[in-house]
């Protein structure tokens, strides 16, 4: 999305175009920042994007337009480089948030294990990704086949799904949690909670830190938006 600018249109609508749907401003199709026509495969997504444009006031606030941003990212940042995007996500399986346990506070470590271990087991059972858990913040060597298995999973997604899942992986710092959200077995809200257990523990122990709180709120918003995007385009 480009920098904020004044609202320049009056009417917002959705127009079917063969197998796609276009969002139109005063009868003209919205374009991505790179100048591509923004046409999406789902009427629900098109109407959600249209609602974002219609909700803008005198000055357009791009940061409030999450569906528009993800759709533009799909065209401008993923569609032409899907293999590169997939390759960029593979290292996350080496440092997945599910791997780490606290090495100083035994009670908190036990809380982490109770919450995270079931998803470590789910990853091995359902994704064939076996995570080696460790205590502390230093990564440990993970099974070599994990990256290839994750690559296979990502390659099965269409470009719209890959856009949302890539966003989830980056925000959650977890390919496994992102996969669970994609498969519909975990809510984005729960994935956000699990991926940020350490940060919430810090807040409980030391009090609210404004910078950390703002960062968590931003991540939560982004994660929920990616889930909504998946809901609107479909997971099959």
Short mmCIF file of C-alpha atoms in Angstrom, two decimals:
data_model
loop_
_atom_site.label_atom_id
_atom_site.label_comp_id
_atom_site.label_asym_id
_atom_site.label_seq_id
_atom_site.Cartn_x
_atom_site.Cartn_y
_atom_site.Cartn_z
CA UNK A 1 0.00 0.00 0.00
CA UNK A 2 1.17 3.53 -0.79
CA UNK A 3 1.41 6.39 1.68
CA UNK A 4 -1.85 7.88 2.96
CA UNK A 5 -3.63 10.28 0.61
CA UNK A 6 -6.95 12.10 0.46
CA UNK A 7 -10.04 10.15 -0.54
CA UNK A 8 -10.54 10.76 -4.27
CA UNK A 9 -13.67 8.70 -4.97
CA UNK A 10 -17.34 8.65 -4.05
CA UNK A 11 -18.77 5.27 -4.95
CA UNK A 12 -17.31 1.82 -4.21
CA UNK A 13 -18.55 -1.32 -5.92
CA UNK A 14 -17.74 -4.90 -6.89
CA UNK A 15 -17.88 -6.05 -10.52
CA UNK A 16 -17.74 -9.71 -11.64
CA UNK A 17 -15.11 -10.28 -14.35
CA UNK A 18 -15.25 -13.81 -15.79
CA UNK A 19 -13.90 -15.99 -12.94
CA UNK A 20 -12.80 -13.07 -10.79
CA UNK A 21 -14.21 -10.06 -9.02
CA UNK A 22 -12.91 -6.51 -9.25
CA UNK A 23 -13.27 -3.71 -6.73
CA UNK A 24 -14.15 -0.46 -8.43
CA UNK A 25 -13.95 3.15 -7.30
CA UNK A 26 -16.35 5.35 -9.23
CA UNK A 27 -16.51 2.63 -11.86
CA UNK A 28 -12.75 2.24 -12.24
CA UNK A 29 -10.95 -0.92 -11.13
CA UNK A 30 -8.55 -0.63 -8.20
CA UNK A 31 -4.91 -1.27 -9.08
CA UNK A 32 -2.06 -2.55 -6.93
CA UNK A 33 0.91 -0.27 -6.09
CA UNK A 34 2.74 -1.86 -9.05
CA UNK A 35 -0.12 -1.01 -11.39
CA UNK A 36 -1.80 -4.39 -11.74
CA UNK A 37 -5.57 -4.73 -11.84
CA UNK A 38 -6.76 -5.96 -8.46
CA UNK A 39 -9.06 -8.87 -9.26
CA UNK A 40 -9.71 -11.55 -6.65
CA UNK A 41 -11.15 -15.08 -6.89
CA UNK A 42 -13.82 -14.69 -4.22
CA UNK A 43 -16.87 -12.46 -4.11
CA UNK A 44 -16.60 -12.43 -0.32
CA UNK A 45 -13.03 -11.13 -0.47
CA UNK A 46 -13.97 -8.53 -3.07
CA UNK A 47 -16.78 -7.23 -0.88
CA UNK A 48 -14.47 -7.15 2.15
CA UNK A 49 -11.93 -5.10 0.19
CA UNK A 50 -14.70 -2.82 -1.06
CA UNK A 51 -15.89 -2.31 2.52
CA UNK A 52 -12.38 -1.19 3.51
CA UNK A 53 -12.31 1.40 0.74
CA UNK A 54 -15.84 2.54 1.55
CA UNK A 55 -14.94 2.97 5.23
CA UNK A 56 -12.16 5.45 4.48
CA UNK A 57 -12.77 8.99 5.60
CA UNK A 58 -11.29 12.19 4.21
CA UNK A 59 -7.76 10.78 4.35
CA UNK A 60 -7.11 7.17 3.31
CA UNK A 61 -5.46 5.12 6.06
CA UNK A 62 -3.65 2.19 4.36
CA UNK A 63 -2.79 0.58 7.70
CA UNK A 64 -6.51 -0.05 8.28
CA UNK A 65 -6.99 -1.90 4.97
CA UNK A 66 -5.73 -5.39 5.76
CA UNK A 67 -7.61 -7.33 3.07
CA UNK A 68 -6.54 -4.82 0.43
CA UNK A 69 -2.94 -5.03 1.59
CA UNK A 70 -2.84 -8.83 1.50
CA UNK A 71 -4.49 -8.95 -1.93
CA UNK A 72 -1.97 -6.42 -3.29
CA UNK A 73 0.86 -8.40 -1.71
CA UNK A 74 -0.41 -11.48 -3.53
CA UNK A 75 -0.08 -9.74 -6.90
CA UNK A 76 3.00 -7.61 -6.30
CA UNK A 77 5.03 -9.70 -3.86
CA UNK A 78 4.12 -13.37 -4.26
CA UNK A 79 2.56 -14.29 -7.62
CA UNK A 80 5.73 -13.96 -9.71
CA UNK A 81 8.11 -15.37 -7.10
CA UNK A 82 6.23 -18.17 -5.36
CA UNK A 83 9.26 -20.48 -5.24
CA UNK A 84 11.39 -17.75 -3.67
CA UNK A 85 8.68 -16.98 -1.12
CA UNK A 86 8.46 -20.65 -0.18
CA UNK A 87 12.23 -20.92 0.14
CA UNK A 88 12.27 -17.86 2.41
CA UNK A 89 9.87 -19.60 4.81
CA UNK A 90 11.81 -22.84 5.17
CA UNK A 91 14.29 -21.54 7.79
CA UNK A 92 11.39 -20.93 10.17
CA UNK A 93 11.10 -24.67 10.73
CA UNK A 94 14.59 -24.55 12.27
CA UNK A 95 13.59 -21.89 14.81
CA UNK A 96 9.88 -22.55 15.24
CA UNK A 97 8.41 -20.97 18.36
CA UNK A 98 7.18 -24.38 19.47
CA UNK A 99 10.77 -25.52 19.99
CA UNK A 100 11.80 -23.29 22.87
CA UNK A 101 11.19 -23.69 26.60
CA UNK A 102 12.29 -21.37 29.38
CA UNK A 103 15.51 -22.46 31.08
CA UNK A 104 15.20 -20.35 34.24
CA UNK A 105 11.64 -20.57 35.53
CA UNK A 106 10.49 -24.14 36.08
CA UNK A 107 6.85 -23.22 36.59
CA UNK A 108 6.71 -21.26 33.36
CA UNK A 109 8.57 -24.03 31.53
CA UNK A 110 5.90 -26.46 32.67
CA UNK A 111 3.19 -24.09 31.42
CA UNK A 112 4.91 -23.89 28.03
CA UNK A 113 5.19 -27.66 27.80
CA UNK A 114 1.53 -28.15 28.67
CA UNK A 115 0.44 -25.68 26.02
CA UNK A 116 2.96 -26.38 23.25
CA UNK A 117 3.76 -30.09 23.46
CA UNK A 118 0.38 -31.17 22.01
CA UNK A 119 1.13 -29.11 18.91
CA UNK A 120 4.64 -30.50 18.64
CA UNK A 121 3.00 -33.92 18.60
CA UNK A 122 0.38 -32.72 16.10
CA UNK A 123 3.12 -31.49 13.77
CA UNK A 124 4.78 -34.89 13.73
CA UNK A 125 1.51 -36.73 13.35
CA UNK A 126 -0.26 -34.54 10.80
CA UNK A 127 2.55 -32.66 9.01
CA UNK A 128 5.35 -35.23 9.34
CA UNK A 129 7.49 -32.45 10.81
CA UNK A 130 9.40 -33.62 13.91
CA UNK A 131 10.53 -30.78 16.16
CA UNK A 132 13.33 -31.23 18.68
CA UNK A 133 12.44 -29.21 21.78
CA UNK A 134 15.13 -27.37 23.75
CA UNK A 135 15.46 -25.13 26.80
CA UNK A 136 16.86 -21.66 26.34
CA UNK A 137 16.96 -19.40 23.31
CA UNK A 138 19.61 -21.12 21.20
CA UNK A 139 18.27 -23.23 18.32
CA UNK A 140 19.19 -26.90 18.11
CA UNK A 141 19.70 -28.94 14.98
CA UNK A 142 16.36 -30.10 13.60
CA UNK A 143 15.75 -33.15 11.35
CA UNK A 144 16.89 -32.41 7.80
CA UNK A 145 13.62 -33.66 6.28
CA UNK A 146 11.56 -30.98 8.06
CA UNK A 147 12.38 -28.30 5.50
CA UNK A 148 11.47 -30.52 2.58
CA UNK A 149 8.22 -31.52 4.23
CA UNK A 150 7.31 -27.88 4.83
CA UNK A 151 8.20 -27.08 1.22
CA UNK A 152 5.86 -29.81 0.02
CA UNK A 153 3.05 -28.42 2.16
CA UNK A 154 3.52 -24.87 0.91
CA UNK A 155 3.76 -25.95 -2.72
CA UNK A 156 0.28 -27.48 -2.47
CA UNK A 157 -1.24 -24.05 -1.74
CA UNK A 158 -2.53 -21.65 -4.36
CA UNK A 159 -1.02 -18.19 -4.51
CA UNK A 160 -3.76 -16.63 -2.36
CA UNK A 161 -3.37 -19.21 0.38
CA UNK A 162 0.42 -18.94 0.23
CA UNK A 163 0.21 -15.17 0.68
CA UNK A 164 -1.83 -15.53 3.86
CA UNK A 165 0.20 -18.42 5.26
CA UNK A 166 3.50 -16.65 4.57
CA UNK A 167 2.16 -13.69 6.53
CA UNK A 168 1.15 -15.98 9.38
CA UNK A 169 4.53 -17.71 9.47
CA UNK A 170 6.36 -14.39 9.67
CA UNK A 171 4.09 -12.92 12.32
CA UNK A 172 3.86 -16.05 14.47
CA UNK A 173 7.49 -17.07 13.91
CA UNK A 174 6.12 -20.57 13.50
CA UNK A 175 5.49 -22.63 10.39
CA UNK A 176 3.63 -25.21 12.48
CA UNK A 177 1.20 -22.76 14.08
CA UNK A 178 0.60 -21.13 10.70
CA UNK A 179 -0.15 -24.56 9.22
CA UNK A 180 -2.58 -25.30 12.04
CA UNK A 181 -4.46 -22.06 11.36
CA UNK A 182 -4.48 -22.81 7.62
CA UNK A 183 -5.92 -26.27 8.22
CA UNK A 184 -8.60 -24.83 10.50
CA UNK A 185 -7.60 -26.82 13.59
CA UNK A 186 -6.47 -23.75 15.53
CA UNK A 187 -7.78 -20.21 15.67
CA UNK A 188 -5.48 -17.33 14.84
CA UNK A 189 -6.12 -15.93 18.31
CA UNK A 190 -4.86 -19.13 19.93
CA UNK A 191 -1.86 -19.26 17.61
CA UNK A 192 -1.03 -15.69 18.59
CA UNK A 193 -1.25 -16.62 22.28
CA UNK A 194 0.99 -19.65 21.91
CA UNK A 195 3.61 -17.89 19.84
CA UNK A 196 3.89 -15.08 22.38
CA UNK A 197 3.82 -16.97 25.68
CA UNK A 198 7.24 -15.62 26.60
CA UNK A 199 6.20 -12.02 25.98
CA UNK A 200 3.00 -12.35 28.00
CA UNK A 201 4.95 -13.97 30.82
CA UNK A 202 7.31 -10.99 30.83
CA UNK A 203 4.36 -8.62 31.14
CA UNK A 204 2.95 -10.62 34.04
CA UNK A 205 6.32 -10.64 35.79
CA UNK A 206 7.54 -7.10 35.12
CA UNK A 207 4.45 -5.12 34.19
CA UNK A 208 3.29 -3.58 30.94
CA UNK A 209 5.94 -2.27 28.59
CA UNK A 210 4.33 0.14 26.11
CA UNK A 211 6.64 -0.77 23.24
CA UNK A 212 6.12 -4.49 23.75
CA UNK A 213 2.38 -4.07 24.20
CA UNK A 214 2.12 -2.06 20.98
CA UNK A 215 4.12 -4.69 19.11
CA UNK A 216 1.90 -7.49 20.41
CA UNK A 217 -1.24 -5.61 19.44
CA UNK A 218 0.13 -5.07 15.93
CA UNK A 219 1.04 -8.75 15.57
CA UNK A 220 -2.38 -9.81 16.83
CA UNK A 221 -4.09 -7.58 14.28
CA UNK A 222 -1.96 -8.96 11.44
CA UNK A 223 -2.54 -12.57 12.46
CA UNK A 224 -6.30 -12.13 12.72
CA UNK A 225 -6.32 -10.39 9.34
CA UNK A 226 -4.49 -13.31 7.70
CA UNK A 227 -7.05 -15.72 9.14
CA UNK A 228 -9.89 -13.57 7.81
CA UNK A 229 -8.21 -13.53 4.40
CA UNK A 230 -8.09 -17.34 4.43
CA UNK A 231 -11.73 -17.52 5.45
CA UNK A 232 -12.70 -15.27 2.56
CA UNK A 233 -10.76 -17.11 -0.16
CA UNK A 234 -11.23 -20.63 1.19
CA UNK A 235 -8.73 -23.24 2.28
CA UNK A 236 -9.43 -25.80 -0.47
#
